[in-house]
CSV table of N, CA and C in Angstrom, one decimal:
chain,number,residue,atom,x,y,z
D,1,GLN,N,13.3,79.1,101.8
D,1,GLN,CA,14.4,79.9,101.3
D,1,GLN,C,15.6,79.0,101.3
D,2,LEU,N,16.3,78.8,100.2
D,2,LEU,CA,17.4,78.0,100.1
D,2,LEU,C,18.7,78.8,100.2
D,3,LYS,N,19.6,78.4,101.1
D,3,LYS,CA,20.8,79.1,101.3
D,3,LYS,C,21.8,78.6,100.3
D,4,TYR,N,22.8,79.5,100.0
D,4,TYR,CA,23.8,79.1,98.9
D,4,TYR,C,24.6,77.9,99.3
D,5,ARG,N,24.9,77.8,100.6
D,5,ARG,CA,25.7,76.6,101.0
D,5,ARG,C,24.9,75.3,100.8
D,6,THR,N,23.6,75.4,101.1
D,6,THR,CA,22.7,74.2,100.9
D,6,THR,C,22.7,73.9,99.4
D,7,LEU,N,22.6,74.8,98.5
D,7,LEU,CA,22.6,74.6,97.1
D,7,LEU,C,23.9,74.0,96.7
D,8,GLU,N,25.0,74.4,97.2
D,8,GLU,CA,26.3,73.8,96.8
D,8,GLU,C,26.3,72.4,97.2
D,9,ILE,N,25.9,72.0,98.4
D,9,ILE,CA,25.9,70.7,98.9
D,9,ILE,C,24.9,69.8,98.0
D,10,LEU,N,23.8,70.4,97.6
D,10,LEU,CA,22.9,69.6,96.8
D,10,LEU,C,23.5,69.3,95.4
D,11,VAL,N,24.2,70.3,94.8
D,11,VAL,CA,24.8,70.1,93.5
D,11,VAL,C,25.9,69.0,93.6
D,12,ILE,N,26.8,69.1,94.7
D,12,ILE,CA,27.8,68.1,94.8
D,12,ILE,C,27.2,66.7,95.1
D,13,GLY,N,26.1,66.7,95.8
D,13,GLY,CA,25.4,65.4,96.1
D,13,GLY,C,24.9,64.8,94.8
D,14,HIS,N,24.5,65.6,93.9
D,14,HIS,CA,24.0,65.1,92.6
D,14,HIS,C,25.2,64.6,91.7
D,15,VAL,N,26.3,65.3,91.8
D,15,VAL,CA,27.5,64.8,91.1
D,15,VAL,C,27.9,63.5,91.6
D,16,TRP,N,27.9,63.3,93.0
D,16,TRP,CA,28.3,62.0,93.6
D,16,TRP,C,27.2,61.0,93.2
D,17,LEU,N,26.0,61.3,93.1
D,17,LEU,CA,24.9,60.4,92.7
D,17,LEU,C,25.2,60.0,91.2
D,18,ALA,N,25.6,60.9,90.4
D,18,ALA,CA,25.9,60.6,89.0
D,18,ALA,C,27.0,59.5,88.9
D,19,PHE,N,28.0,59.7,89.8
D,19,PHE,CA,29.1,58.7,89.8
D,19,PHE,C,28.5,57.3,90.3
D,20,LEU,N,27.7,57.3,91.3
D,20,LEU,CA,27.2,56.1,91.9
D,20,LEU,C,26.3,55.4,90.9
D,21,PHE,N,25.4,56.1,90.3
D,21,PHE,CA,24.4,55.5,89.3
D,21,PHE,C,25.2,55.0,88.1
D,22,CYS,N,26.2,55.7,87.6
D,22,CYS,CA,27.0,55.2,86.5
D,22,CYS,C,27.7,53.9,86.9
D,23,PHE,N,28.3,53.9,88.1
D,23,PHE,CA,29.0,52.7,88.6
D,23,PHE,C,28.0,51.5,88.6
D,24,ILE,N,26.8,51.7,89.2
D,24,ILE,CA,25.8,50.6,89.2
D,24,ILE,C,25.5,50.1,87.9
D,25,TRP,N,25.2,51.0,86.9
D,25,TRP,CA,24.9,50.6,85.6
D,25,TRP,C,26.0,49.8,84.9
D,26,LEU,N,27.2,50.3,85.0
D,26,LEU,CA,28.4,49.6,84.4
D,26,LEU,C,28.6,48.3,85.1
D,27,ARG,N,28.5,48.2,86.4
D,27,ARG,CA,28.7,47.0,87.1
D,27,ARG,C,27.6,45.9,86.7
D,28,ASN,N,26.4,46.4,86.4
D,28,ASN,CA,25.4,45.5,86.0
D,28,ASN,C,25.7,44.9,84.6
D,29,ARG,N,26.6,45.6,83.9
D,29,ARG,CA,27.0,45.1,82.5
D,29,ARG,C,28.2,44.1,82.7
D,30,GLN,N,28.5,43.7,83.9
D,30,GLN,CA,29.5,42.7,84.1
D,30,GLN,C,30.9,43.1,83.8
D,31,LEU,N,31.2,44.4,84.0
D,31,LEU,CA,32.6,44.9,83.8
D,31,LEU,C,33.4,44.8,85.1
D,32,LYS,N,34.7,44.9,84.9
D,32,LYS,CA,35.6,44.8,86.1
D,32,LYS,C,35.3,46.0,87.0
D,33,THR,N,35.6,45.9,88.3
D,33,THR,CA,35.4,47.0,89.2
D,33,THR,C,36.2,48.2,88.9
D,34,LEU,N,37.5,48.0,88.6
D,34,LEU,CA,38.3,49.2,88.3
D,34,LEU,C,37.8,49.9,87.1
D,35,ALA,N,37.4,49.2,86.1
D,35,ALA,CA,36.9,49.8,84.8
D,35,ALA,C,35.6,50.6,85.1
D,36,CYS,N,34.8,50.0,86.0
D,36,CYS,CA,33.5,50.7,86.4
D,36,CYS,C,33.9,52.0,87.1
D,37,ILE,N,34.8,52.0,88.0
D,37,ILE,CA,35.2,53.2,88.8
D,37,ILE,C,35.7,54.2,87.9
D,38,LEU,N,36.7,53.9,87.0
D,38,LEU,CA,37.3,54.9,86.1
D,38,LEU,C,36.3,55.5,85.1
D,39,ARG,N,35.4,54.6,84.6
D,39,ARG,CA,34.4,55.1,83.6
D,39,ARG,C,33.4,56.0,84.3
D,40,SER,N,33.0,55.6,85.5
D,40,SER,CA,32.1,56.4,86.3
D,40,SER,C,32.7,57.8,86.7
D,41,GLY,N,34.0,57.8,87.0
D,41,GLY,CA,34.7,59.0,87.3
D,41,GLY,C,34.7,59.9,86.0
D,42,ILE,N,34.9,59.4,84.9
D,42,ILE,CA,34.9,60.1,83.7
D,42,ILE,C,33.5,60.8,83.4
D,43,PHE,N,32.4,60.0,83.7
D,43,PHE,CA,31.1,60.5,83.5
D,43,PHE,C,30.8,61.6,84.5
D,44,ALA,N,31.1,61.4,85.8
D,44,ALA,CA,30.7,62.3,86.8
D,44,ALA,C,31.6,63.5,86.9
D,45,TYR,N,32.8,63.4,86.6
D,45,TYR,CA,33.8,64.4,86.8
D,45,TYR,C,34.4,64.9,85.5
D,46,SER,N,33.7,64.7,84.4
D,46,SER,CA,34.2,65.2,83.2
D,46,SER,C,34.1,66.7,83.1
D,47,GLY,N,34.7,67.2,82.0
D,47,GLY,CA,34.7,68.7,81.8
D,47,GLY,C,33.3,69.2,81.6
D,48,TYR,N,32.4,68.5,81.0
D,48,TYR,CA,31.1,69.0,80.7
D,48,TYR,C,30.3,69.2,82.0
D,49,LEU,N,30.3,68.2,82.8
D,49,LEU,CA,29.5,68.4,84.1
D,49,LEU,C,30.2,69.4,85.0
D,50,LEU,N,31.5,69.4,85.1
D,50,LEU,CA,32.1,70.4,86.0
D,50,LEU,C,32.0,71.8,85.5
D,51,LEU,N,31.9,72.0,84.2
D,51,LEU,CA,31.7,73.3,83.7
D,51,LEU,C,30.3,73.8,83.9
D,52,GLN,N,29.4,72.9,84.1
D,52,GLN,CA,28.0,73.3,84.3
D,52,GLN,C,27.5,73.2,85.8
D,53,LEU,N,28.5,73.2,86.7
D,53,LEU,CA,28.1,73.1,88.1
D,53,LEU,C,27.2,74.3,88.6
D,54,SER,N,27.3,75.4,87.9
D,54,SER,CA,26.5,76.6,88.3
D,54,SER,C,25.1,76.5,87.7
D,55,HIS,N,24.8,75.5,86.9
D,55,HIS,CA,23.5,75.3,86.3
D,55,HIS,C,22.8,74.1,87.0
D,56,PHE,N,22.1,74.4,88.0
D,56,PHE,CA,21.5,73.4,88.9
D,56,PHE,C,20.6,72.4,88.1
D,57,GLY,N,19.8,72.9,87.2
D,57,GLY,CA,18.8,72.0,86.5
D,57,GLY,C,19.5,71.0,85.6
D,58,LEU,N,20.6,71.5,85.0
D,58,LEU,CA,21.4,70.6,84.1
D,58,LEU,C,22.1,69.5,84.9
D,59,VAL,N,22.7,69.9,86.0
D,59,VAL,CA,23.4,68.9,86.8
D,59,VAL,C,22.4,67.8,87.3
D,60,CYS,N,21.3,68.3,87.8
D,60,CYS,CA,20.3,67.3,88.4
D,60,CYS,C,19.7,66.4,87.3
D,61,GLY,N,19.5,67.0,86.1
D,61,GLY,CA,19.0,66.1,85.0
D,61,GLY,C,20.0,65.1,84.5
D,62,TYR,N,21.2,65.6,84.4
D,62,TYR,CA,22.3,64.7,83.9
D,62,TYR,C,22.6,63.5,84.8
D,63,THR,N,22.2,63.7,86.1
D,63,THR,CA,22.4,62.6,87.1
D,63,THR,C,21.6,61.4,86.8
D,64,TRP,N,20.5,61.5,86.1
D,64,TRP,CA,19.6,60.4,85.9
D,64,TRP,C,19.8,59.6,84.6
D,65,LEU,N,20.8,60.0,83.8
D,65,LEU,CA,21.1,59.3,82.6
D,65,LEU,C,21.4,57.8,82.8
D,66,PRO,N,22.4,57.5,83.7
D,66,PRO,CA,22.7,56.1,83.9
D,66,PRO,C,21.6,55.2,84.4
D,67,VAL,N,20.7,55.8,85.2
D,67,VAL,CA,19.6,55.0,85.7
D,67,VAL,C,18.7,54.6,84.5
D,68,GLY,N,18.4,55.5,83.6
D,68,GLY,CA,17.7,55.1,82.4
D,68,GLY,C,18.3,54.1,81.5
D,69,LEU,N,19.6,54.2,81.4
D,69,LEU,CA,20.4,53.2,80.6
D,69,LEU,C,20.4,51.8,81.3
D,70,TRP,N,20.5,51.8,82.6
D,70,TRP,CA,20.5,50.6,83.3
D,70,TRP,C,19.1,49.9,83.2
D,71,SER,N,18.1,50.7,83.3
D,71,SER,CA,16.7,50.2,83.2
D,71,SER,C,16.5,49.6,81.8
D,72,ILE,N,17.0,50.2,80.7
D,72,ILE,CA,16.8,49.6,79.4
D,72,ILE,C,17.6,48.3,79.3
D,73,ASP,N,18.8,48.3,79.8
D,73,ASP,CA,19.6,47.0,79.8
D,73,ASP,C,18.8,45.9,80.5
D,74,GLN,N,18.2,46.2,81.6
D,74,GLN,CA,17.5,45.2,82.4
D,74,GLN,C,16.3,44.7,81.6
D,75,ALA,N,15.5,45.6,81.0
D,75,ALA,CA,14.3,45.3,80.2
D,75,ALA,C,14.7,44.5,79.0
D,76,ALA,N,15.8,44.8,78.4
D,76,ALA,CA,16.2,44.0,77.2
D,76,ALA,C,16.7,42.6,77.5
D,77,THR,N,17.4,42.4,78.6
D,77,THR,CA,17.9,41.1,79.0
D,77,THR,C,16.8,40.2,79.5
D,78,SER,N,15.8,40.8,80.3
D,78,SER,CA,14.7,40.0,80.8
D,78,SER,C,13.5,39.9,79.9
D,79,ARG,N,13.5,40.8,78.9
D,79,ARG,CA,12.3,40.9,78.0
D,79,ARG,C,11.0,41.1,78.8
D,80,ASP,N,11.2,42.0,79.8
D,80,ASP,CA,10.0,42.3,80.7
D,80,ASP,C,9.9,43.8,80.8
D,81,TRP,N,8.8,44.4,80.3
D,81,TRP,CA,8.6,45.8,80.3
D,81,TRP,C,8.5,46.4,81.7
D,82,ARG,N,8.2,45.6,82.7
D,82,ARG,CA,8.1,46.1,84.1
D,82,ARG,C,9.5,46.7,84.6
D,83,GLN,N,10.6,46.3,84.0
D,83,GLN,CA,11.9,46.8,84.4
D,83,GLN,C,12.1,48.2,84.1
D,84,LEU,N,11.2,48.8,83.3
D,84,LEU,CA,11.3,50.2,82.8
D,84,LEU,C,10.7,51.2,83.8
D,85,TRP,N,10.3,50.7,85.0
D,85,TRP,CA,9.8,51.7,86.0
D,85,TRP,C,10.9,52.6,86.4
D,86,LYS,N,12.2,52.2,86.4
D,86,LYS,CA,13.3,53.1,86.7
D,86,LYS,C,13.5,54.1,85.6
D,87,LEU,N,13.3,53.7,84.4
D,87,LEU,CA,13.4,54.7,83.3
D,87,LEU,C,12.3,55.8,83.4
D,88,THR,N,11.1,55.3,83.7
D,88,THR,CA,10.0,56.3,83.9
D,88,THR,C,10.3,57.3,85.0
D,89,LEU,N,10.8,56.7,86.1
D,89,LEU,CA,11.1,57.6,87.3
D,89,LEU,C,12.3,58.5,86.9
D,90,ALA,N,13.3,58.0,86.3
D,90,ALA,CA,14.5,58.8,86.0
D,90,ALA,C,14.1,59.9,85.0
D,91,SER,N,13.2,59.6,84.0
D,91,SER,CA,12.8,60.6,83.1
D,91,SER,C,12.0,61.7,83.7
D,92,ALA,N,11.1,61.3,84.6
D,92,ALA,CA,10.3,62.3,85.4
D,92,ALA,C,11.1,63.2,86.2
D,93,LEU,N,12.1,62.6,86.9
D,93,LEU,CA,13.0,63.4,87.7
D,93,LEU,C,13.9,64.3,86.9
D,94,CYS,N,14.3,63.8,85.7
D,94,CYS,CA,15.1,64.7,84.8
D,94,CYS,C,14.2,65.9,84.4
D,95,PHE,N,13.0,65.6,84.1
D,95,PHE,CA,12.0,66.7,83.7
D,95,PHE,C,11.8,67.7,84.8
D,96,LEU,N,11.7,67.2,86.0
D,96,LEU,CA,11.4,68.0,87.2
D,96,LEU,C,12.7,68.8,87.6
D,97,ALA,N,13.8,68.4,87.1
D,97,ALA,CA,15.1,69.2,87.4
D,97,ALA,C,15.0,70.6,86.9
D,98,GLY,N,14.1,70.9,85.9
D,98,GLY,CA,13.9,72.3,85.6
D,98,GLY,C,14.7,72.8,84.4
D,99,HIS,N,15.2,71.9,83.6
D,99,HIS,CA,15.9,72.3,82.4
D,99,HIS,C,15.4,71.4,81.2
D,100,PRO,N,14.4,71.8,80.5
D,100,PRO,CA,13.8,71.0,79.4
D,100,PRO,C,14.7,70.5,78.3
D,101,PRO,N,15.7,71.3,77.9
D,101,PRO,CA,16.6,70.8,76.9
D,101,PRO,C,17.4,69.5,77.4
D,102,THR,N,17.7,69.5,78.7
D,102,THR,CA,18.4,68.3,79.2
D,102,THR,C,17.4,67.1,79.2
D,103,TRP,N,16.1,67.3,79.5
D,103,TRP,CA,15.2,66.2,79.4
D,103,TRP,C,15.0,65.8,77.9
D,104,PHE,N,15.0,66.7,77.0
D,104,PHE,CA,14.9,66.3,75.6
D,104,PHE,C,16.1,65.5,75.2
D,105,VAL,N,17.3,65.8,75.6
D,105,VAL,CA,18.5,65.0,75.3
D,105,VAL,C,18.4,63.7,75.9
D,106,PHE,N,17.9,63.6,77.2
D,106,PHE,CA,17.6,62.4,77.9
D,106,PHE,C,16.7,61.5,77.1
D,107,PHE,N,15.6,62.1,76.6
D,107,PHE,CA,14.6,61.4,75.8
D,107,PHE,C,15.2,60.7,74.6
D,108,ILE,N,15.9,61.5,73.8
D,108,ILE,CA,16.5,61.1,72.6
D,108,ILE,C,17.6,60.0,72.8
D,109,CYS,N,18.4,60.2,73.9
D,109,CYS,CA,19.5,59.3,74.2
D,109,CYS,C,18.9,57.9,74.6
D,110,MET,N,17.8,57.9,75.3
D,110,MET,CA,17.2,56.6,75.7
D,110,MET,C,16.6,55.9,74.5
D,111,LEU,N,16.0,56.6,73.6
D,111,LEU,CA,15.4,56.0,72.4
D,111,LEU,C,16.5,55.4,71.5
D,112,VAL,N,17.6,56.2,71.3
D,112,VAL,CA,18.7,55.7,70.5
D,112,VAL,C,19.4,54.5,71.2
D,113,TYR,N,19.6,54.6,72.5
D,113,TYR,CA,20.2,53.4,73.2
D,113,TYR,C,19.3,52.2,73.1
D,114,ALA,N,18.0,52.3,73.2
D,114,ALA,CA,17.1,51.2,73.1
D,114,ALA,C,17.1,50.6,71.7
D,115,ALA,N,17.2,51.5,70.7
D,115,ALA,CA,17.2,51.0,69.3
D,115,ALA,C,18.5,50.3,69.0
D,116,CYS,N,19.6,50.8,69.5
D,116,CYS,CA,20.9,50.2,69.1
D,116,CYS,C,21.3,49.0,70.0
D,117,SER,N,20.9,49.0,71.2
D,117,SER,CA,21.5,48.0,72.1
D,117,SER,C,20.5,46.8,72.4
D,118,ALA,N,19.2,47.1,72.2
D,118,ALA,CA,18.3,46.0,72.5
D,118,ALA,C,18.1,45.0,71.4
D,119,PRO,N,18.2,43.7,71.7
D,119,PRO,CA,18.1,42.7,70.6
D,119,PRO,C,16.7,42.6,70.1
D,120,HIS,N,15.7,43.1,70.8
D,120,HIS,CA,14.3,42.9,70.4
D,120,HIS,C,13.6,44.2,70.2
D,121,TRP,N,12.8,44.3,69.1
D,121,TRP,CA,12.2,45.6,68.8
D,121,TRP,C,11.2,46.1,69.8
D,122,LYS,N,10.6,45.1,70.6
D,122,LYS,CA,9.6,45.5,71.6
D,122,LYS,C,10.2,46.4,72.7
D,123,THR,N,11.5,46.2,72.9
D,123,THR,CA,12.2,47.0,74.0
D,123,THR,C,12.1,48.5,73.6
D,124,LEU,N,12.3,48.8,72.3
D,124,LEU,CA,12.2,50.2,71.8
D,124,LEU,C,10.8,50.7,72.0
D,125,VAL,N,9.8,49.9,71.7
D,125,VAL,CA,8.4,50.3,71.9
D,125,VAL,C,8.1,50.6,73.4
D,126,TRP,N,8.6,49.7,74.2
D,126,TRP,CA,8.4,49.8,75.7
D,126,TRP,C,9.1,51.1,76.2
D,127,THR,N,10.3,51.3,75.7
D,127,THR,CA,11.0,52.5,76.1
D,127,THR,C,10.3,53.8,75.7
D,128,GLY,N,9.8,53.8,74.5
D,128,GLY,CA,9.0,55.0,74.0
D,128,GLY,C,7.8,55.2,74.9
D,129,ALA,N,7.1,54.1,75.2
D,129,ALA,CA,5.9,54.2,76.1
D,129,ALA,C,6.3,54.7,77.5
D,130,SER,N,7.3,54.2,78.0
D,130,SER,CA,7.8,54.7,79.3
D,130,SER,C,8.2,56.1,79.3
D,131,LEU,N,8.9,56.6,78.3
D,131,LEU,CA,9.3,58.0,78.2
D,131,LEU,C,8.1,58.9,78.0
D,132,THR,N,7.1,58.4,77.3
D,132,THR,CA,5.9,59.2,77.0
D,132,THR,C,5.1,59.3,78.3
D,133,TYR,N,5.1,58.3,79.1
D,133,TYR,CA,4.3,58.3,80.4
D,133,TYR,C,4.9,59.2,81.4
D,134,SER,N,6.3,59.3,81.4
D,134,SER,CA,7.0,60.0,82.5
D,134,SER,C,6.6,61.5,82.7
D,135,PRO,N,6.3,62.3,81.6
D,135,PRO,CA,5.8,63.7,81.9
D,135,PRO,C,4.5,63.7,82.7
D,136,LEU,N,3.7,62.7,82.6
D,136,LEU,CA,2.4,62.6,83.3
D,136,LEU,C,2.7,62.5,84.8
D,137,ILE,N,3.7,61.7,85.2
D,137,ILE,CA,4.1,61.6,86.6
D,137,ILE,C,4.7,63.0,87.0
D,138,ALA,N,5.5,63.6,86.2
D,138,ALA,CA,6.0,64.9,86.5
D,138,ALA,C,4.9,66.0,86.7
D,139,MET,N,3.8,65.9,85.9
D,139,MET,CA,2.7,66.8,86.1
D,139,MET,C,2.0,66.6,87.4
D,140,VAL,N,1.9,65.4,87.9
D,140,VAL,CA,1.3,65.2,89.2
D,140,VAL,C,2.2,65.8,90.3
D,141,ALA,N,3.5,65.8,90.1
D,141,ALA,CA,4.4,66.4,91.1
D,141,ALA,C,4.3,67.9,91.0
D,142,LEU,N,4.0,68.5,89.9
D,142,LEU,CA,3.9,69.9,89.7
D,142,LEU,C,2.6,70.5,90.1
D,143,ARG,N,1.6,69.6,90.3
D,143,ARG,CA,0.2,70.1,90.6
D,143,ARG,C,0.2,71.0,91.8
D,144,PRO,N,0.9,70.7,92.9
D,144,PRO,CA,0.8,71.6,94.1
D,144,PRO,C,1.3,73.0,93.8
D,145,ALA,N,2.2,73.1,92.9
D,145,ALA,CA,2.8,74.5,92.5
D,145,ALA,C,1.8,75.3,91.7
D,146,ARG,N,0.8,74.6,91.0
D,146,ARG,CA,-0.1,75.3,90.2
D,146,ARG,C,-1.3,75.9,91.0
D,147,GLU,N,-1.6,75.4,92.2
D,147,GLU,CA,-2.7,75.8,92.9
D,147,GLU,C,-2.6,77.3,93.4
D,148,PRO,N,-1.4,77.7,93.9
D,148,PRO,CA,-1.3,79.1,94.3
D,148,PRO,C,-1.4,80.0,93.1
D,149,ALA,N,-0.8,79.6,92.0
D,149,ALA,CA,-0.9,80.4,90.7
D,149,ALA,C,-2.3,80.6,90.3
D,150,ALA,N,-3.1,79.5,90.4
D,150,ALA,CA,-4.5,79.6,90.0
D,150,ALA,C,-5.3,80.6,90.9
D,151,ARG,N,-4.9,80.7,92.1
D,151,ARG,CA,-5.6,81.7,93.0
D,151,ARG,C,-5.1,83.1,92.9
D,152,GLY,N,-4.0,83.3,92.0
D,152,GLY,CA,-3.5,84.6,91.8
D,152,GLY,C,-2.4,85.0,92.8
D,153,GLU,N,-2.0,84.1,93.6
D,153,GLU,CA,-0.9,84.4,94.6
D,153,GLU,C,0.4,84.4,93.9
D,154,ARG,N,1.3,85.2,94.4
D,154,ARG,CA,2.7,85.2,93.8
D,154,ARG,C,3.6,84.5,94.8
D,155,ALA,N,4.6,83.8,94.2
D,155,ALA,CA,5.6,83.1,95.0
D,155,ALA,C,6.5,84.1,95.6
D,156,GLN,N,7.0,83.8,96.8
D,156,GLN,CA,7.9,84.7,97.5
D,156,GLN,C,9.3,84.5,96.8
D,157,SER,N,9.9,85.6,96.7
D,157,SER,CA,11.2,85.7,96.1
D,157,SER,C,12.3,85.7,97.2
D,158,SER,N,13.4,85.1,96.9
D,158,SER,CA,14.5,85.1,97.9
D,158,SER,C,15.3,86.4,97.7
D,159,ALA,N,15.2,87.0,96.6
D,159,ALA,CA,16.0,88.2,96.3
D,159,ALA,C,15.0,89.4,96.4
D,160,PRO,N,15.5,90.5,96.9
D,160,PRO,CA,14.7,91.7,97.0
D,160,PRO,C,14.2,92.3,95.7
D,161,GLY,N,15.0,92.1,94.6
D,161,GLY,CA,14.7,92.6,93.3
D,161,GLY,C,14.9,94.1,93.2
D,162,ILE,N,14.6,94.7,92.1
D,162,ILE,CA,14.7,96.1,91.9
D,162,ILE,C,13.4,96.8,92.1
D,163,PRO,N,13.3,97.8,93.0
D,163,PRO,CA,12.1,98.4,93.2
D,163,PRO,C,11.7,99.3,92.0
D,164,ARG,N,10.4,99.4,91.8
D,164,ARG,CA,9.9,100.2,90.7
D,164,ARG,C,10.1,101.7,91.1
D,165,PRO,N,10.5,102.5,90.1
D,165,PRO,CA,10.7,103.9,90.4
D,165,PRO,C,9.3,104.6,90.6
D,166,ARG,N,9.3,105.5,91.5
D,166,ARG,CA,8.0,106.2,91.7
D,166,ARG,C,7.9,107.3,90.7
D,167,SER,N,6.7,107.5,90.2
D,167,SER,CA,6.5,108.5,89.2
D,167,SER,C,6.3,109.9,89.9
D,168,LYS,N,6.8,110.9,89.2
D,168,LYS,CA,6.7,112.3,89.8
D,168,LYS,C,5.5,113.0,89.0
D,169,ARG,N,4.5,113.2,89.7
D,169,ARG,CA,3.3,113.9,89.1
D,169,ARG,C,3.4,115.3,89.5
D,170,GLY,N,3.0,116.1,88.5
D,170,GLY,CA,2.9,117.5,88.8
D,170,GLY,C,4.1,118.3,88.6
D,171,THR,N,5.2,117.7,88.3
D,171,THR,CA,6.5,118.5,88.1
D,171,THR,C,7.0,118.3,86.7
């Protein structure tokens, strides 16, 4: 059972990670430190993310965008597909965040970024393969959650819910 305070800390931690990952990605692009800090601040503390703080899945998925972009940059400069392991992991974690529209946006953004910024067409193919492989990794992570459902067990709820009304027979 997750307490509300723990959830708040987890969301703020993801916002901080979004700042850190964006800073690392921009720093990898050989930008000045102050420019990286300011741009990372815009990414992590923009109106979009701050308006969505109550949407846990969106915040967690949004956090992994810079990791994917960084991975594509590294694969494009080194011309080595093995650099895309970070993209595969980031895509799987974005999928596991629990908001499929955010993962779909992640998927499209990574393909467009690879098509527009990579000097070689193979980077786009490698990116597509990496993104296609990532849901398989997510399925492996979701496997333990399917076992209780297959046995017919119900997950415990943290909220009591609304009790069913009792029927009145004979009146």
